[in-house]
């Protein structure tokens, strides 16, 4: 699900990507990469609050991850980052 979710935004299919990232998280709730990718997709869709919630959850699992920390900074500023 993660690989498919990651490929879909390149085809302009962000909503479908959300489905696959959510499904990946249902199967593996601690998957911080899936949470980060979901957050970036939410940002592209303009859902900043949802993106921040996913990034905060990812940061709880990986508090020292620089990618997640950068994502939190960008989302807090209302910017998209990947």
Short mmCIF file of C-alpha atoms in Angstrom, two decimals:
data_model
loop_
_atom_site.label_atom_id
_atom_site.label_comp_id
_atom_site.label_asym_id
_atom_site.label_seq_id
_atom_site.Cartn_x
_atom_site.Cartn_y
_atom_site.Cartn_z
CA UNK A 1 0.00 0.00 0.00
CA UNK A 2 2.84 2.42 0.76
CA UNK A 3 4.48 2.02 -2.65
CA UNK A 4 1.19 2.50 -4.47
CA UNK A 5 0.32 5.47 -2.26
CA UNK A 6 3.67 7.04 -3.07
CA UNK A 7 3.22 6.59 -6.82
CA UNK A 8 -0.31 7.99 -7.10
CA UNK A 9 0.39 11.68 -6.37
CA UNK A 10 2.74 11.79 -9.35
CA UNK A 11 -0.31 10.96 -11.46
CA UNK A 12 -2.42 13.62 -9.73
CA UNK A 13 -4.30 11.01 -7.70
CA UNK A 14 -3.79 12.36 -4.19
CA UNK A 15 -7.16 11.20 -2.85
CA UNK A 16 -6.39 7.62 -3.84
CA UNK A 17 -2.96 7.95 -2.25
CA UNK A 18 -4.62 8.92 1.05
CA UNK A 19 -6.64 5.68 0.94
CA UNK A 20 -3.50 3.57 0.48
CA UNK A 21 -1.53 5.34 3.20
CA UNK A 22 -4.44 4.97 5.63
CA UNK A 23 -4.71 1.29 4.73
CA UNK A 24 -0.95 0.84 5.29
CA UNK A 25 -1.37 2.42 8.72
CA UNK A 26 -4.25 0.11 9.57
CA UNK A 27 -1.92 -2.80 8.86
CA UNK A 28 1.09 -1.23 10.59
CA UNK A 29 0.12 1.68 12.88
CA UNK A 30 3.71 2.43 13.86
CA UNK A 31 4.89 2.99 10.30
CA UNK A 32 6.30 6.51 10.48
CA UNK A 33 7.13 6.64 6.76
CA UNK A 34 3.50 5.98 5.86
CA UNK A 35 2.43 8.69 8.33
CA UNK A 36 4.91 11.16 6.85
CA UNK A 37 3.79 10.39 3.28
CA UNK A 38 0.15 10.70 4.33
CA UNK A 39 0.91 14.06 5.94
CA UNK A 40 2.61 15.36 2.79
CA UNK A 41 -0.39 14.22 0.75
CA UNK A 42 -2.79 15.95 3.17
CA UNK A 43 -0.72 19.14 2.75
CA UNK A 44 -1.03 18.92 -1.03
CA UNK A 45 -4.79 18.57 -0.59
CA UNK A 46 -4.89 21.62 1.69
CA UNK A 47 -5.74 19.67 4.85
CA UNK A 48 -3.10 21.23 7.09
CA UNK A 49 -4.71 20.13 10.39
CA UNK A 50 -4.78 16.51 9.27
CA UNK A 51 -1.17 16.77 8.09
CA UNK A 52 -0.06 18.16 11.44
CA UNK A 53 -1.88 15.39 13.31
CA UNK A 54 -0.11 12.72 11.25
CA UNK A 55 3.28 14.39 11.64
CA UNK A 56 2.82 14.67 15.40
CA UNK A 57 1.93 10.98 15.56
CA UNK A 58 5.01 10.13 13.49
CA UNK A 59 7.18 12.29 15.75
CA UNK A 60 5.96 10.38 18.82
CA UNK A 61 7.28 7.18 17.21
CA UNK A 62 10.49 8.76 15.88
CA UNK A 63 11.24 11.91 17.88
CA UNK A 64 14.72 12.37 16.42
CA UNK A 65 13.85 11.84 12.77
CA UNK A 66 14.99 14.97 10.88
CA UNK A 67 12.57 14.41 7.98
CA UNK A 68 9.59 14.33 10.32
CA UNK A 69 10.90 17.35 12.24
CA UNK A 70 11.27 19.29 8.97
CA UNK A 71 7.76 18.23 7.91
CA UNK A 72 6.39 19.58 11.19
CA UNK A 73 8.17 22.89 10.65
CA UNK A 74 6.83 23.23 7.11
CA UNK A 75 3.29 22.20 8.03
CA UNK A 76 3.25 24.61 10.96
CA UNK A 77 4.16 27.39 8.49
CA UNK A 78 1.46 26.21 6.09
CA UNK A 79 3.96 25.07 3.47
CA UNK A 80 4.27 21.78 1.63
CA UNK A 81 7.52 19.82 1.88
CA UNK A 82 8.66 16.51 0.57
#
